[in-house]
């Protein structure tokens, strides 16, 4: 494995050939330190089509061969959730840094094994949770300390899935298949929980409800959390849309967030003088740029993990999601 000095680009191998990998490559190329050089696909033809589209030099149909290859330094993993742990551990054990899509794993046990592998092999491992690395999330973080005692967090992310029409017509795509660790909580709800964990840590108590679809995956859910001096509620769905924003209520002011899955607007509503202050930061880059920049910064600074999308935050989020799924299943 070659050493990477601050001026050397980080060469990425890509796992997963769906639209999110297209977006990551486009965003990564806004950073001169990012180089997409290889792709792994189960099929040679898919790998070649993807490589042509993105001008990649190498294709693989054997993940181990890509992971062990000298042509890459890091791997971006955008496979179905149930494969994240196995593929991450394989790449880390082969000496590659890993940026792994959300949700981090199928469950907390797998997340622990991934983190242990990163430590054992001394490689960078980060969850590709995009919104928490946006400049507007940093703005939210700074404002939280200015709104008085925080009493409530409310987050909503409800998006009618483009794959739900097919599901209703009888065609079950990966997103609604049980056994692939998918469903509303894993795919969508995670966006409401991860920021809460970064801002407020792990809750004391969890009370979850959800509606299961015929395949056994959840289509929607509502979860209430109890912290020592505040409450939190998250609402998520793949079966309906909602324009509801996210809000963090302090005794002195409320922070309003337009979309918790990709924050574009942050506003502060002051209780006393009834004013609303727009605190949004206009990003200079594509929204996915920031997670790639963070990942490369960590590699090049010699650190092993992000302080925002940290191992602890990913693990706590998985532990919370394990408990939510346990409660929803047992109701
Ligand atoms: N950050 C974001 O904004 C965002 C957006 C969408 C998705 N995601 C995350 O990205 C990941 C991929 O999501 P997706 O919707 O793209 O998933 P997907 O379409 O089900 O699968 C992604 C890729 O994995 C491979 N694959 C599909 N089914 C497989 C199977 N049964 N066994 C092995 N490999 C299989 C396919 O690549 P090949 O055919 O080339 O092998 C496919 O292109 C998920 O973790 C999801 O949560 C993130």
Coordinates of N, CA and C and ligand atoms in Angstrom, one line a residue, residues 16-20 41-42 46 78-84 101-103 128 163 174 180 187 191 288, ligand 1:
X16 N -20.8 -0.5 -6.6 CA -22.2 -0.1 -6.8 C -22.3 0.8 -8.0
X17 N -23.2 0.5 -8.9 CA -23.2 1.2 -10.2 C -24.5 1.9 -10.4
X18 N -25.2 2.2 -9.3 CA -26.5 2.9 -9.5 C -26.3 4.5 -9.4
X19 N -27.3 5.2 -9.4 CA -27.2 6.7 -9.6 C -26.4 7.4 -8.5
X20 N -26.4 6.8 -7.3 CA -25.7 7.5 -6.2 C -24.2 7.5 -6.5
X41 N -18.3 -4.4 -10.3 CA -19.7 -4.7 -10.5 C -19.7 -6.2 -10.6
X42 N -20.9 -6.8 -10.4 CA -21.1 -8.2 -10.5 C -20.9 -8.7 -11.9
X46 N -21.7 -4.4 -17.1 CA -22.1 -3.2 -16.2 C -20.9 -2.4 -15.8
X78 N -21.4 1.7 -2.3 CA -22.8 2.0 -2.4 C -23.6 0.8 -2.9
X79 N -23.4 -0.2 -2.1 CA -24.1 -1.5 -2.5 C -25.4 -1.6 -1.6
X80 N -26.3 -2.6 -1.8 CA -27.4 -2.7 -0.8 C -26.9 -2.8 0.6
X81 N -27.7 -2.3 1.5 CA -27.2 -2.2 2.9 C -26.7 -3.5 3.5
X82 N -27.3 -4.6 3.1 CA -26.9 -5.9 3.8 C -25.5 -6.3 3.4
X83 N -24.9 -5.6 2.4 CA -23.5 -6.0 2.0 C -22.5 -5.0 2.6
X84 N -22.9 -3.9 3.2 CA -21.9 -2.9 3.7 C -20.8 -3.5 4.6
X101 N -21.6 4.0 2.4 CA -22.9 4.6 2.3 C -23.7 4.4 3.6
X102 N -24.7 5.2 3.8 CA -25.7 5.1 4.9 C -26.8 4.1 4.5
X103 N -27.4 3.4 5.4 CA -27.0 3.2 6.8 C -25.8 2.4 6.8
X128 N -20.9 7.6 4.9 CA -21.2 8.6 3.9 C -22.6 9.2 4.2
X163 N -39.8 3.9 -6.1 CA -40.0 2.5 -6.3 C -41.3 2.0 -5.8
X174 N -35.2 -3.9 -4.9 CA -34.4 -4.1 -3.7 C -34.9 -3.2 -2.5
X180 N -32.6 -7.5 2.8 CA -31.6 -6.6 2.3 C -31.3 -5.4 3.2
X187 N -33.5 3.4 5.1 CA -33.1 4.2 4.0 C -33.4 5.7 4.2
X191 N -31.7 9.5 8.3 CA -31.4 10.9 8.1 C -31.9 11.8 9.2
X288 N -22.7 16.6 -2.2 CA -21.9 15.4 -1.9 C -20.4 15.7 -1.8
Ligands
LIG1 N1 -26.4 9.2 0.1 C1 -27.5 9.2 -0.7 O1 -28.0 10.2 -1.0 C2 -28.0 7.9 -1.1 C3 -28.9 7.8 -2.2 C4 -29.3 6.6 -2.6 C5 -28.8 5.4 -2.0 N2 -27.9 5.5 -1.0 C6 -27.3 4.3 -0.4 O2 -26.5 3.7 -1.4 C7 -26.6 2.3 -1.2 C8 -27.1 1.7 -2.6 O3 -28.4 2.1 -2.8 P1 -29.2 1.8 -4.2 O4 -30.5 2.2 -4.0 O5 -28.3 2.3 -5.3 O6 -29.1 0.2 -4.1 P2 -29.3 -0.9 -5.2 O7 -29.8 -0.3 -6.5 O8 -30.2 -2.0 -4.7 O9 -27.9 -1.5 -5.4 C9 -26.7 -0.7 -5.7 C10 -25.7 -1.5 -6.5 O10 -25.4 -2.7 -5.8 C11 -25.4 -3.8 -6.7 N3 -26.4 -4.8 -6.3 C12 -27.7 -4.7 -6.5 N4 -28.4 -5.8 -6.0 C13 -27.4 -6.6 -5.5 C14 -27.5 -7.8 -4.8 N5 -28.6 -8.5 -4.6 N6 -26.3 -8.3 -4.5 C15 -25.1 -7.7 -4.7 N7 -25.0 -6.5 -5.3 C16 -26.2 -5.9 -5.7 C17 -25.7 -3.2 -8.1 O11 -24.4 -3.0 -8.7 P3 -23.9 -4.1 -9.8 O12 -25.1 -4.6 -10.6 O13 -23.0 -3.2 -10.7 O14 -23.2 -5.1 -9.1 C18 -26.3 -1.9 -7.8 O15 -26.0 -0.9 -8.8 C19 -27.6 2.0 -0.1 O16 -26.8 1.8 1.1 C20 -28.4 3.3 0.0 O17 -28.8 3.6 1.3 C21 -27.5 6.7 -0.6

